[in-house]
Amino acid sequence: AQTVTQSQPEMSVQEAETVTLSCTYDTSESDYYLFWYKQPPSRQMILVIRQEAYKQQNATENRFSVNFQKAAKSFSLKISDSQLGDAAMYFCAYRSAPNSNSGYALNFGKGTSLLVTP
Amino acid sequence: DTGVSQDPRHKITKRGQNVTFRCDPISEHNRLYWYRQTLGQGPEFLTYFQNEAQLEKSRLLSDRFSAERPKGSFSTLEIQRTEQGDSAMYLCASSTDMWDETQYFGPGTRLLVL
């Protein structure tokens, strides 16, 4: 089974600054998907960004970008120009490719709590 | 376009009682997933439906848990003879069956077993 590790239980960033959240994963598969989800306090989980393993180019969504290092099995999330609304739990997740036998379940890390200070 | 909805949002029950949760997926999504999230942890996969067929079940889904998706629309998750260890947030997600499908989550049902 694939495992996802988020080694930073908590991170803090000042408004307008940049922060990077770390994620590593363990897999023997060559094709898969990686995701970052955001879960604000008492609110539902929303997708921040996704990355297909076969794509060499790092995904970007406005202020959010990833650094995907396939050989190192690393998938970090960079948040630029941090805003108060970015405060949330951030979960890294792994999913096997559709042509695998591993199903469609998302495997999540334990999350990183991001605090944004004014 | 409405998102995934779940009902109830909160449930308090006594140990030994049965509870049932409902999930309504995004209307054009034919895949539906249930996850469980305990405090301080990421969500853990429970089960998955493709239309009305339950295609995958986690070992976390003990025989006290049963899920259904009649007619491939809404889904229910029932827990029989609840235990205190069942206290958690139960999340539902849905997706299309496209090759690059993304799972969209509902707000969850928070269960407290006393």
Short mmCIF file of C-alpha atoms in Angstrom, two decimals, chain B residues 46-94:
data_model
loop_
_atom_site.label_atom_id
_atom_site.label_comp_id
_atom_site.label_asym_id
_atom_site.label_seq_id
_atom_site.Cartn_x
_atom_site.Cartn_y
_atom_site.Cartn_z
CA LEU B 46 -13.92 3.07 3.62
CA THR B 47 -15.70 2.10 0.40
CA TYR B 48 -16.43 3.10 -3.17
CA PHE B 49 -19.34 2.75 -5.61
CA GLN B 50 -19.45 2.85 -9.39
CA ASN B 51 -23.10 3.62 -10.04
CA GLU B 52 -25.00 1.19 -7.80
CA ALA B 53 -22.19 -1.38 -7.56
CA GLN B 54 -19.99 -1.40 -4.48
CA LEU B 55 -16.61 -2.19 -6.03
CA GLU B 56 -14.14 -1.75 -3.22
CA LYS B 57 -14.22 -2.02 0.56
CA SER B 58 -11.48 -1.22 3.04
CA ARG B 59 -10.62 -3.56 5.88
CA LEU B 60 -11.70 -0.66 8.09
CA LEU B 61 -15.28 -1.41 7.06
CA SER B 62 -16.18 -3.95 9.71
CA ASP B 63 -19.31 -6.08 9.52
CA ARG B 64 -21.14 -3.46 11.60
CA PHE B 65 -20.86 -1.05 8.67
CA SER B 66 -22.95 -1.30 5.55
CA ALA B 67 -23.23 1.05 2.61
CA GLU B 68 -25.70 1.15 -0.22
CA ARG B 69 -26.31 3.19 -3.31
CA PRO B 70 -29.69 2.20 -4.72
CA LYS B 71 -30.24 3.27 -8.31
CA GLY B 72 -26.79 4.80 -8.44
CA SER B 73 -27.86 8.12 -6.99
CA PHE B 74 -27.62 8.93 -3.27
CA SER B 75 -25.81 6.64 -0.87
CA THR B 76 -26.36 5.65 2.74
CA LEU B 77 -23.83 4.49 5.29
CA GLU B 78 -25.22 2.60 8.27
CA ILE B 79 -23.35 1.74 11.44
CA GLN B 80 -24.96 -0.88 13.64
CA ARG B 81 -24.32 -1.28 17.35
CA THR B 82 -22.18 1.85 17.49
CA GLU B 83 -19.06 1.91 19.63
CA GLN B 84 -17.18 4.88 21.06
CA GLY B 85 -14.39 4.19 18.60
CA ASP B 86 -16.80 4.98 15.77
CA SER B 87 -16.77 8.65 16.76
CA ALA B 88 -15.35 10.46 13.75
CA MET B 89 -16.17 12.64 10.78
CA TYR B 90 -17.65 10.62 7.93
CA LEU B 91 -16.88 12.18 4.57
CA CYS B 92 -18.49 11.47 1.25
CA ALA B 93 -16.91 12.33 -2.08
CA SER B 94 -17.99 11.92 -5.68
#
